[in-house]
Tab-separated table of C-alpha atoms in Angstrom:
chain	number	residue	atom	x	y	z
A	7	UNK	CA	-7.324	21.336	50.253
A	8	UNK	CA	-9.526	18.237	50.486
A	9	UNK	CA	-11.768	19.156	47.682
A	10	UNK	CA	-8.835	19.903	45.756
A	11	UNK	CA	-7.038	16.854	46.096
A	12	UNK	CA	-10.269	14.770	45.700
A	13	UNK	CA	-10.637	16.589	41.863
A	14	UNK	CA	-6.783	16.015	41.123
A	15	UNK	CA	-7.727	12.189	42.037
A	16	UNK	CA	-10.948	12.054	39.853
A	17	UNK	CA	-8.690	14.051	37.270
A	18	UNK	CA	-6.267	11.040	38.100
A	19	UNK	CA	-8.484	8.690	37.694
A	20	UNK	CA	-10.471	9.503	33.942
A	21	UNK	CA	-7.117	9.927	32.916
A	22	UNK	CA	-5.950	6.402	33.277
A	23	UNK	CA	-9.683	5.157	32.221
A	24	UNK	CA	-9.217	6.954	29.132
A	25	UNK	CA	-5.404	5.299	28.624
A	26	UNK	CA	-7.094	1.979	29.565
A	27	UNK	CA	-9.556	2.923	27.408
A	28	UNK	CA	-7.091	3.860	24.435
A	29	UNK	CA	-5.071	0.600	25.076
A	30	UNK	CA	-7.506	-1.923	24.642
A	31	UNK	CA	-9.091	-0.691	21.561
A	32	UNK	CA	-5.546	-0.434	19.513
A	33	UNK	CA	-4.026	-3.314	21.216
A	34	UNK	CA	-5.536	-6.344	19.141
A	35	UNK	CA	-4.875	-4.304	16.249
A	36	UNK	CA	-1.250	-3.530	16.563
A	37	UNK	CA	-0.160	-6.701	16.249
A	38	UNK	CA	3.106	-8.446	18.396
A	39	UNK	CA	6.595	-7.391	17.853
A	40	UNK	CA	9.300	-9.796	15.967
A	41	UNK	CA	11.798	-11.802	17.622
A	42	UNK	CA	15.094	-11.324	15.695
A	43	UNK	CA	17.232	-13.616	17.394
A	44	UNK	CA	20.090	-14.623	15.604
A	45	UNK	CA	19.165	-17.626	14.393
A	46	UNK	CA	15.697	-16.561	12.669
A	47	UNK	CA	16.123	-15.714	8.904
A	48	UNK	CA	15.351	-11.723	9.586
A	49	UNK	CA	18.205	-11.314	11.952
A	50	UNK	CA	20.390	-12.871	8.563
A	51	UNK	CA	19.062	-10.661	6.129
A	52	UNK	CA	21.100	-8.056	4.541
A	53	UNK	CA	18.470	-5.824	4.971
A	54	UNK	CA	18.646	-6.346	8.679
A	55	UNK	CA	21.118	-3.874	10.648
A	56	UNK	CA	20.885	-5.235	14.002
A	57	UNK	CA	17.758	-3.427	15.594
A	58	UNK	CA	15.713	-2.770	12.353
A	59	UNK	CA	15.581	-3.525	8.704
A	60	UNK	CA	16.727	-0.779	6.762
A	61	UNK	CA	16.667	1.182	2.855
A	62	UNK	CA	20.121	0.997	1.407
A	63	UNK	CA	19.530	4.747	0.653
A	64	UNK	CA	18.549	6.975	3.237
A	65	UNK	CA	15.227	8.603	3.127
A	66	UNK	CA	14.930	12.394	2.966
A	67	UNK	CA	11.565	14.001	5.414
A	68	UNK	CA	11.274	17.619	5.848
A	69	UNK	CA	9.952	17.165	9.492
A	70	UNK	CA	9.590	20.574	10.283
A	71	UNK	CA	7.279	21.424	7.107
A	72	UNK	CA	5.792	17.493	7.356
A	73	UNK	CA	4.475	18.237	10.786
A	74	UNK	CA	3.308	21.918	10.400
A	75	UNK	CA	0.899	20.813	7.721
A	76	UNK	CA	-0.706	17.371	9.218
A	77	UNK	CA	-3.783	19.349	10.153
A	78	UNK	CA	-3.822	21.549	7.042
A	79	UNK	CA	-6.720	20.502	4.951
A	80	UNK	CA	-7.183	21.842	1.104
A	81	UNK	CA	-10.303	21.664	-0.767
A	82	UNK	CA	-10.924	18.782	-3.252
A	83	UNK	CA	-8.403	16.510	-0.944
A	84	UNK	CA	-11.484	14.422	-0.165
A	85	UNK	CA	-14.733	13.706	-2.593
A	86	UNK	CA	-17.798	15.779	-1.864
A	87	UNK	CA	-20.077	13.459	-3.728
A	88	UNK	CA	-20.060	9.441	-3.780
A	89	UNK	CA	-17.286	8.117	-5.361
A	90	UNK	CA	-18.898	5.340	-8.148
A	91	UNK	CA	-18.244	2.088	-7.544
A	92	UNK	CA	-18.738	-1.667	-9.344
A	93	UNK	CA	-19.498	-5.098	-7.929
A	94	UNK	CA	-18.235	-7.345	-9.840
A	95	UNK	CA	-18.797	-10.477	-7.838
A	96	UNK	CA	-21.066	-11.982	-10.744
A	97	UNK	CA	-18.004	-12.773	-13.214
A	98	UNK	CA	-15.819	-14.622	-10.406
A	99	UNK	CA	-18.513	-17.345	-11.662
A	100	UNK	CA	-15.950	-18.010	-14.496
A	101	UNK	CA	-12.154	-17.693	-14.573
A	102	UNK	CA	-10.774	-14.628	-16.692
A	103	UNK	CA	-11.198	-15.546	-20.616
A	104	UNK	CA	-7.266	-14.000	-21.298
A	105	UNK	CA	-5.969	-15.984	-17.834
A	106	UNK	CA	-5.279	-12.419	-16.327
A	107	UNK	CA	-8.093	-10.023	-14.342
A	108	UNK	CA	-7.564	-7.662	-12.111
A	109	UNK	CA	-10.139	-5.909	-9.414
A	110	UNK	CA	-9.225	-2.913	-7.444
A	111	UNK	CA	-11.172	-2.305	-4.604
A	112	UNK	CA	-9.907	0.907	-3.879
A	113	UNK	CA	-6.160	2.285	-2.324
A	114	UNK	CA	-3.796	-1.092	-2.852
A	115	UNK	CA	-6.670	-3.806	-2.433
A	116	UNK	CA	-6.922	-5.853	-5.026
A	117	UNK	CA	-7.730	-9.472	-6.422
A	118	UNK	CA	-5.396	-10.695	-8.867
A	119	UNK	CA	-6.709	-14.125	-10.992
A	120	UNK	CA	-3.223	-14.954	-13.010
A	121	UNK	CA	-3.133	-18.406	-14.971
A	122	UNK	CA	-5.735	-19.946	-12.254
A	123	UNK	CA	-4.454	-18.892	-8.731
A	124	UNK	CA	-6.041	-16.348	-7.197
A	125	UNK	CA	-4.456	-13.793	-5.132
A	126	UNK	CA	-5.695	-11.106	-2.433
A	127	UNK	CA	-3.229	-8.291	-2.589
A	128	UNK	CA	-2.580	-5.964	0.901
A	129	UNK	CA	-6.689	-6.748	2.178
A	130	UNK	CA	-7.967	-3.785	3.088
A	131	UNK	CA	-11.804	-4.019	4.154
A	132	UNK	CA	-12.308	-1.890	7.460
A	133	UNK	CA	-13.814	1.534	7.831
A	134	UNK	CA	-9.893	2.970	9.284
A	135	UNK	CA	-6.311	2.922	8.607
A	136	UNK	CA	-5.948	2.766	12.519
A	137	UNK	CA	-5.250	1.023	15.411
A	138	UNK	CA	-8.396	2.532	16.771
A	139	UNK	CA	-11.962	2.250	15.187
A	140	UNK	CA	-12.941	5.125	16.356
A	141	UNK	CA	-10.201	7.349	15.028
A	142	UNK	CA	-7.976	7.814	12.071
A	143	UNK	CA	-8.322	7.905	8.341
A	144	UNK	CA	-11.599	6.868	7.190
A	145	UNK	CA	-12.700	4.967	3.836
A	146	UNK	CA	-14.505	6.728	1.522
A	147	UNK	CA	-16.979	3.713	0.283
A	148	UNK	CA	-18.294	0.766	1.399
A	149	UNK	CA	-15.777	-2.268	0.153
A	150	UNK	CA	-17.153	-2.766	-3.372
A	151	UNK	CA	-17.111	-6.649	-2.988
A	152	UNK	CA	-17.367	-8.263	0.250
A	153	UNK	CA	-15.365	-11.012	1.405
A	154	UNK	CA	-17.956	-13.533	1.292
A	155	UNK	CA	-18.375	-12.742	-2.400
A	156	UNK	CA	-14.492	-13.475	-3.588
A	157	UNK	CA	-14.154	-16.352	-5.439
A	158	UNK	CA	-12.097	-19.060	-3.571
A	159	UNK	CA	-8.717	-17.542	-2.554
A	160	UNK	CA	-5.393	-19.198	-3.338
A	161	UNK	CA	-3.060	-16.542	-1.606
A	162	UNK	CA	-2.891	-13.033	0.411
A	163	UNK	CA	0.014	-11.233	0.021
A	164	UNK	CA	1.151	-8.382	2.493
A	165	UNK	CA	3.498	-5.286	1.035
A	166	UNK	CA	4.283	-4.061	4.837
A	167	UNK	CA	2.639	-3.549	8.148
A	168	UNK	CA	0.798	-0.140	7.815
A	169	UNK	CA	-2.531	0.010	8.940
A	170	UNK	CA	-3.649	0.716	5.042
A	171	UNK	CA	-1.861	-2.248	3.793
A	172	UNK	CA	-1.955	-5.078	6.807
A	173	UNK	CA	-5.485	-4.972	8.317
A	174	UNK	CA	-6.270	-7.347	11.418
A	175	UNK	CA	-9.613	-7.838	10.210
A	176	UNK	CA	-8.826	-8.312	6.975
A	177	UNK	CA	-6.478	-10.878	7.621
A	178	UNK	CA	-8.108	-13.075	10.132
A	179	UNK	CA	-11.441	-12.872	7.633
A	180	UNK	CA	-9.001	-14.748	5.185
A	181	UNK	CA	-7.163	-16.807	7.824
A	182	UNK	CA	-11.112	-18.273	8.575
A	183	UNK	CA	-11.354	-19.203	4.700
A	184	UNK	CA	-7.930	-21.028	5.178
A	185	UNK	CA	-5.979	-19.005	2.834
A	186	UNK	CA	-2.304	-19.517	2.588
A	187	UNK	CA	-0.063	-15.951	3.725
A	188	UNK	CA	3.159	-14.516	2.119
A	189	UNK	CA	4.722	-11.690	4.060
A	190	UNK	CA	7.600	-10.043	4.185
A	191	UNK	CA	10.175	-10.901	6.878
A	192	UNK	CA	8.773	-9.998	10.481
A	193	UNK	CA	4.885	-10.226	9.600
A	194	UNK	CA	4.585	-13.669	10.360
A	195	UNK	CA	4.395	-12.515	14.221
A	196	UNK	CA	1.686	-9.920	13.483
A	197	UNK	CA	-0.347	-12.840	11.751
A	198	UNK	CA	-0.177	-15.124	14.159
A	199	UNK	CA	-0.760	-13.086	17.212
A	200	UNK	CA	-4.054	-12.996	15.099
A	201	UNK	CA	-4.646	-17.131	14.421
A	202	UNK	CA	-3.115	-17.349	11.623
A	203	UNK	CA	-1.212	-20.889	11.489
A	204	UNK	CA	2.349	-21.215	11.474
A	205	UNK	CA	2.387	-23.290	8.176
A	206	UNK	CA	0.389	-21.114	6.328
A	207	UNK	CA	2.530	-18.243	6.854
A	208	UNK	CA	5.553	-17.791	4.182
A	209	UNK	CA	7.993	-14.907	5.371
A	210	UNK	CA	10.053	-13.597	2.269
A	211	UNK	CA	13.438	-11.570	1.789
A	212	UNK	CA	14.351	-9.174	-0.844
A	213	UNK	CA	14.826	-11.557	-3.836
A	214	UNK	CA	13.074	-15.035	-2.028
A	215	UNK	CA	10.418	-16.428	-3.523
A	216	UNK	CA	7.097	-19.187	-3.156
A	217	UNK	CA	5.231	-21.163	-4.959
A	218	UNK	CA	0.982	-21.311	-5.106
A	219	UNK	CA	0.220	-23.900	-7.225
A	220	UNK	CA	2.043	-22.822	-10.696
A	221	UNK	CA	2.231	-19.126	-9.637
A	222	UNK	CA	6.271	-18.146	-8.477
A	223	UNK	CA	5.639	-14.528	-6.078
A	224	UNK	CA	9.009	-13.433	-5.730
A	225	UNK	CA	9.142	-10.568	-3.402
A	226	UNK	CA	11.071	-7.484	-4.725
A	227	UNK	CA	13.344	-4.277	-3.556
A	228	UNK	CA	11.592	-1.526	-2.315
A	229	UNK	CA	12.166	1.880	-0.590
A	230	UNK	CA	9.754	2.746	2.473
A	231	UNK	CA	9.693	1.966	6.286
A	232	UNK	CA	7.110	-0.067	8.918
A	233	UNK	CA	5.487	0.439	11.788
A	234	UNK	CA	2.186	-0.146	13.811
A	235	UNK	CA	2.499	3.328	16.442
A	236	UNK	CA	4.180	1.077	18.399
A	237	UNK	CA	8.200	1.823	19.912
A	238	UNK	CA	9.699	-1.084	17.142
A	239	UNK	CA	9.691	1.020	14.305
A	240	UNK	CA	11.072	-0.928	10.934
A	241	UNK	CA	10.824	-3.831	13.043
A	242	UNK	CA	9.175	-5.764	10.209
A	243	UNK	CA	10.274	-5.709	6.318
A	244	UNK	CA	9.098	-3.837	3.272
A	245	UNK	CA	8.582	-5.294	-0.627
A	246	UNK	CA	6.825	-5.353	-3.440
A	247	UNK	CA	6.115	-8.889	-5.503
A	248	UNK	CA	6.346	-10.145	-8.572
A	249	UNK	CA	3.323	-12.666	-9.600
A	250	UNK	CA	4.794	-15.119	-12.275
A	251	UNK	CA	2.713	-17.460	-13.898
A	252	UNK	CA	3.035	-20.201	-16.770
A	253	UNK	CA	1.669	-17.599	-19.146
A	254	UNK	CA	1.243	-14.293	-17.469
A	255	UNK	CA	3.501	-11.865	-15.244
A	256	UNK	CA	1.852	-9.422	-12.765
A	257	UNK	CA	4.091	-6.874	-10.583
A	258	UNK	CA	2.838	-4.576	-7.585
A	259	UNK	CA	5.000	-1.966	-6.337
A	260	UNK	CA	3.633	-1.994	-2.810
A	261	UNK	CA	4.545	1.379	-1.444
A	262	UNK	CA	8.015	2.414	-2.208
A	263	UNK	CA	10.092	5.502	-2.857
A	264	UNK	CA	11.843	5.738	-6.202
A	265	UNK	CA	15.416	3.379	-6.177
A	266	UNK	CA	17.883	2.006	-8.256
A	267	UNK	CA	15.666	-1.540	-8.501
A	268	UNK	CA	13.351	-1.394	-10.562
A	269	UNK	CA	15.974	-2.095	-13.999
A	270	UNK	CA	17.259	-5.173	-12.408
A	271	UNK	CA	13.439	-6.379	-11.343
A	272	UNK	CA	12.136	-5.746	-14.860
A	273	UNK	CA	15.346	-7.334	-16.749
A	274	UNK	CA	14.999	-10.403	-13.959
A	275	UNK	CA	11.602	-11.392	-14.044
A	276	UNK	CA	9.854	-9.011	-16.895
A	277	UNK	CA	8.607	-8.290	-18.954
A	278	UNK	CA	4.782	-7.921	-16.887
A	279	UNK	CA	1.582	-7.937	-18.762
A	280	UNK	CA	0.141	-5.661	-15.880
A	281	UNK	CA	2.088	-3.602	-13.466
A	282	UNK	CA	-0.275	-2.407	-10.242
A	283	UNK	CA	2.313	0.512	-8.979
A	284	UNK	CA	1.679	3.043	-6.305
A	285	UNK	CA	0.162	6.526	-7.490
A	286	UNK	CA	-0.943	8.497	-4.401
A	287	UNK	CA	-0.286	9.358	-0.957
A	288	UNK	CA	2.730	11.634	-1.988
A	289	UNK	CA	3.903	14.876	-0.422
A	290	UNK	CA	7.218	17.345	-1.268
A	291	UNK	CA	8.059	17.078	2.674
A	292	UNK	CA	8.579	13.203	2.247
A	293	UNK	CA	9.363	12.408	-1.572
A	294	UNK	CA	11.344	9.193	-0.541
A	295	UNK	CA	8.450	7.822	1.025
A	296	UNK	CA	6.074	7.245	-2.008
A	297	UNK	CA	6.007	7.845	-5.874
A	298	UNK	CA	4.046	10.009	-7.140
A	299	UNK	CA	2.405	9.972	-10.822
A	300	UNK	CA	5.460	11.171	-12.716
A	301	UNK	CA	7.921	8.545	-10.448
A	302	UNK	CA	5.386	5.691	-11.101
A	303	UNK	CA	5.302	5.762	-14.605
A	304	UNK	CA	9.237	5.681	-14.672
A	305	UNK	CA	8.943	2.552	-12.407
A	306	UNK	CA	6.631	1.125	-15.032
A	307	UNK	CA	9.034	1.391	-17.613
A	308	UNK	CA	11.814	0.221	-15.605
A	309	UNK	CA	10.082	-3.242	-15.273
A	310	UNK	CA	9.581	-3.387	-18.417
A	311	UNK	CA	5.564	-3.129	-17.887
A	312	UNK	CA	3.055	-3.115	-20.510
A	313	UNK	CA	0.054	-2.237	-18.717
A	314	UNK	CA	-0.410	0.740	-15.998
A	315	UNK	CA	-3.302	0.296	-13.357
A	316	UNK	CA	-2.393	3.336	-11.092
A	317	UNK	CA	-2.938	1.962	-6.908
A	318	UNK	CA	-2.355	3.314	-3.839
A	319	UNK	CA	-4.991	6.351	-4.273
A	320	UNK	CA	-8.876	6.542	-4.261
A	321	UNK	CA	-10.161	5.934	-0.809
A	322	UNK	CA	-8.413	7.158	1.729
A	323	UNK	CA	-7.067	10.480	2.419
A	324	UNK	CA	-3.028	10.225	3.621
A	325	UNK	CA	-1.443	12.988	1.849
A	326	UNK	CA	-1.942	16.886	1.215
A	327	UNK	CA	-3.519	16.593	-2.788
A	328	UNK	CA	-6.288	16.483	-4.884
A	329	UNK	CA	-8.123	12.992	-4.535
A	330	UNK	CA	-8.523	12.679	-8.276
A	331	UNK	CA	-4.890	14.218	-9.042
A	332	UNK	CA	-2.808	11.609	-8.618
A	333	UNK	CA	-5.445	10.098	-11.833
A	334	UNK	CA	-4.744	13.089	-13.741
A	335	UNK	CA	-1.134	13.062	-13.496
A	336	UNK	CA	-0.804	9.405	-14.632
A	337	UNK	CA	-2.460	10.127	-17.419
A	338	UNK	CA	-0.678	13.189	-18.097
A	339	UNK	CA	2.790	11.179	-17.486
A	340	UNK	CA	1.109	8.433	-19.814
A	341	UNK	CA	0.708	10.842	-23.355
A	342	UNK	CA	4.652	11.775	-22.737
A	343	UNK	CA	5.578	7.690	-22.387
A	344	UNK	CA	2.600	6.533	-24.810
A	345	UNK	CA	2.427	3.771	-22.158
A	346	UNK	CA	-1.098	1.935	-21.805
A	347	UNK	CA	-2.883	3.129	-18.371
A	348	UNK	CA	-6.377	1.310	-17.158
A	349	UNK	CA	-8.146	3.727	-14.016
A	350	UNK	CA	-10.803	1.258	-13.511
A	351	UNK	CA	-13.594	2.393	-11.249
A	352	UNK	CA	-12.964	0.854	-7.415
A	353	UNK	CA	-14.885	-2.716	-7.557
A	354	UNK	CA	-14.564	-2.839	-11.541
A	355	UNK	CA	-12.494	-6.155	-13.001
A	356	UNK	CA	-10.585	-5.709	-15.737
A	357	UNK	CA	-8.363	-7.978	-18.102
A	358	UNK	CA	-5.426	-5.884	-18.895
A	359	UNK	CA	-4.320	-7.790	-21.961
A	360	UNK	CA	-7.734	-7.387	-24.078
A	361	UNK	CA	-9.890	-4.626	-22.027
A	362	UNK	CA	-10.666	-1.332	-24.312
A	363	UNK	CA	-9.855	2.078	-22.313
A	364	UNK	CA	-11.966	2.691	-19.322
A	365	UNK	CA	-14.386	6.073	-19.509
A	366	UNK	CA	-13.288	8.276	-17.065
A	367	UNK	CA	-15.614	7.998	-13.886
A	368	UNK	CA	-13.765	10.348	-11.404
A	369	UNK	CA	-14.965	14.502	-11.327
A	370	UNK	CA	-13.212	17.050	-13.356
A	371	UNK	CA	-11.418	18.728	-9.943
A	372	UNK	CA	-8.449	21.258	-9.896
A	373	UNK	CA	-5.212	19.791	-10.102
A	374	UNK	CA	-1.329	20.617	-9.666
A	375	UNK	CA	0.958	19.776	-12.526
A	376	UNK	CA	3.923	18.214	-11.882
A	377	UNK	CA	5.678	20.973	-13.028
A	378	UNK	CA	3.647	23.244	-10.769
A	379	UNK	CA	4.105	20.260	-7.332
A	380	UNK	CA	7.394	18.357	-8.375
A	381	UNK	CA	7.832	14.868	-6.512
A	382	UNK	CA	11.012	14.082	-7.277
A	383	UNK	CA	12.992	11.520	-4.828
A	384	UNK	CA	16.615	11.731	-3.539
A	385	UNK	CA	18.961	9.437	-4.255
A	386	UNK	CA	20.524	8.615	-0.983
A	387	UNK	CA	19.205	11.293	1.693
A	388	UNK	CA	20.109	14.437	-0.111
A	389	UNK	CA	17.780	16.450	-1.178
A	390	UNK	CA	20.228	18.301	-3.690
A	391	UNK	CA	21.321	14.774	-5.308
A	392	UNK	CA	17.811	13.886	-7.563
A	393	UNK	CA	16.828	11.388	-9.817
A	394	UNK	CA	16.444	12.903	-13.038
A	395	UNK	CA	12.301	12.322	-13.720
A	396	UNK	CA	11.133	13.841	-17.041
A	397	UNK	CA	8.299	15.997	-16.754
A	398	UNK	CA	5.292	15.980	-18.909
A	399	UNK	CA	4.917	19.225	-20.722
């Protein structure tokens, strides 16, 4: 009975290193919880219901069929060869001839340079989309451009608090150059639990909007949900932005489900030269959640965009598809709309108003039609009430 009890304690014992252990690697990376007391601005939002911000539709999850297939794995959902990248640190030496370039660094990192400011867009440069470096979704490619090779940063802007869009060493990389923050409402605590300064941090509504030097970012509707794995789910806001400059307008989707929105954004503040809208990540069990190709390009139209670069896909593996489908499908979507779509390669800068089409770079994979895998959102819950999404024949 002695021996027994003394393995139960060692038993005992490694379990609560391990939590210990478990704890203090996600801990500095989940960030600190809000404070929505009632006289902050998120406890006054209309978007605020109390205990957590929430969609004005509901979302529809299958979370039977979502959780049966989280450790399903398909061929071709991840690259078996290196994905090609571009560094294209050398023209940051001079500003953008056409006032407007764009460099995607993979999944929704980018650089924007609009009429002179410069702006980071959801920094992404760590090896997971994790609390915990030693677990969790893992980049595909080394960041294409480091840091220290940006030119000088105006502005970061944040989308939400997902570990693939708010990174904590990201961010306090940035917060050491002294760049300037807008968030949506609630981030400002993750920030600052990290250094960042009170007055560089500018929290944002649905609607609200900042000023960078002549650049308005007015943060817009979108349809999605927050979260760091810890118990405050929602706890922090959700948005996409507009990027309005004296001559050029810019607008990223962040990650959002397909709404009711987009019309009023694009007949508010379009039209945009560029629109940098979500792609990838999509599933049937959760078509709320995220776009898809087919939803995107709607979006694109809806804002009135005249330029496509497809985000949100391209280094990281979240969802059950073909890494290089959600490419594909854009394109496919694109020959129905005739809309203009730039894919360029992760690293690559482009100026959307002058650059010629971009080669395809990406393998020649198998890939589901969206006739074949349909991602087609509800409109308030139900998944028998649908937007109506033309398909691509």
């Amino acid at each position: 009975m002695k021996r027994l009890l003394s393995y139960l304690a060692l038993f005992l014992g490694l379990i609560v290193v391990l939590a210990a252990f478990v704890a203090v690697s996600a801990l500095p990376n989940i960030g600190a919880w809000p404070r929505h007391s009632p006289d902050l601005a998120g406890a006054r939002s209309p978007q605020w219901h109390g205990e957590a911000f929430a969609n004005p539709d509901a979302m529809y999850m299958n979370l039977k069929g979502g959780i049966w297939q989280i450790l399903q794995s398909k061929p071709g959902e991840e690259p078996d060869v290196p994905v090609p990248t571009k560094d294209s640190s050398v023209l940051y030496a001079k500003p953008p001839a056409s006032g407007l370039r764009v460099t995607w660094f993979g999944h929704s990192s980018m650089l924007v340079e609009i009429d002179g400011v410069n702006v980071i867009v959801d920094p992404f440069w760590s090896e997971r989309a994790s609390p915990f470096p030693w677990l969790g979704p893992k980049r595909w490619y080394e960041p294409p451009v480091s840091i220290d090779h940006l030119p000088h940063v105006d502005v970061v802007i944040v989308s939400h608090d997902h570990y693939d869009h708010l990174d904590r060493a990201s961010v306090q990389a940035f917060n050491a150059r002294g760049v300037r923050f807008v968030v949506p409402l609630g981030i400002g605590a993750h920030l600052r639990d990290w250094g960042v300064p009170n007055d560089r941090i500018t929290e944002l509504d649905w609607w609200q909007e900042a000023s960078v030097g002549t650049l308005r970012i007015v943060s817009t509707p979108s349809r999605h949900a927050s979260g760091r794995l810890e118990a405050h789910s929602d706890a922090t806001l959700w948005t996409g932005y507009a990027l309005i400059g004296p001559t050029h307008r810019a607008f990223y989707s962040g990650d959002t489900g397909m709404n009711d929105t987009f019309a009023d954004v694009g007949h508010r503040l379009g039209p945009f030269d560029v629109t940098m809208i979500e792609d990838g990540q999509y599933d049937a069990q959760w078509p709320d959640w995220h776009l898809g190709p087919e939803q995107a390009m709607r979006v694109h139209e809806d804002v009135r965009g005249k330029v496509l670069i497809p985000v949100h896909w391209g280094l990281l593996k979240l969802a059950h598809h073909g890494w290089t489908e959600p490419a594909e499908r854009i394109l496919a979507a694109a020959r129905c709309s005739k809309a203009d779509v730039l894919i360029p390669e992760p690293g690559q800068a482009v100026e959307p108003t002058t650059h010629p089409s971009i080669p395809r770079w990406w393998p020649k994979e198998p890939w589901f039609t969206a006739a074949q895998h349909p991602i087609v959102a509800s409109r308030k819950g139900d998944p028998r009430d649908l937007f109506d999404v033309p398909v691509c024949p």
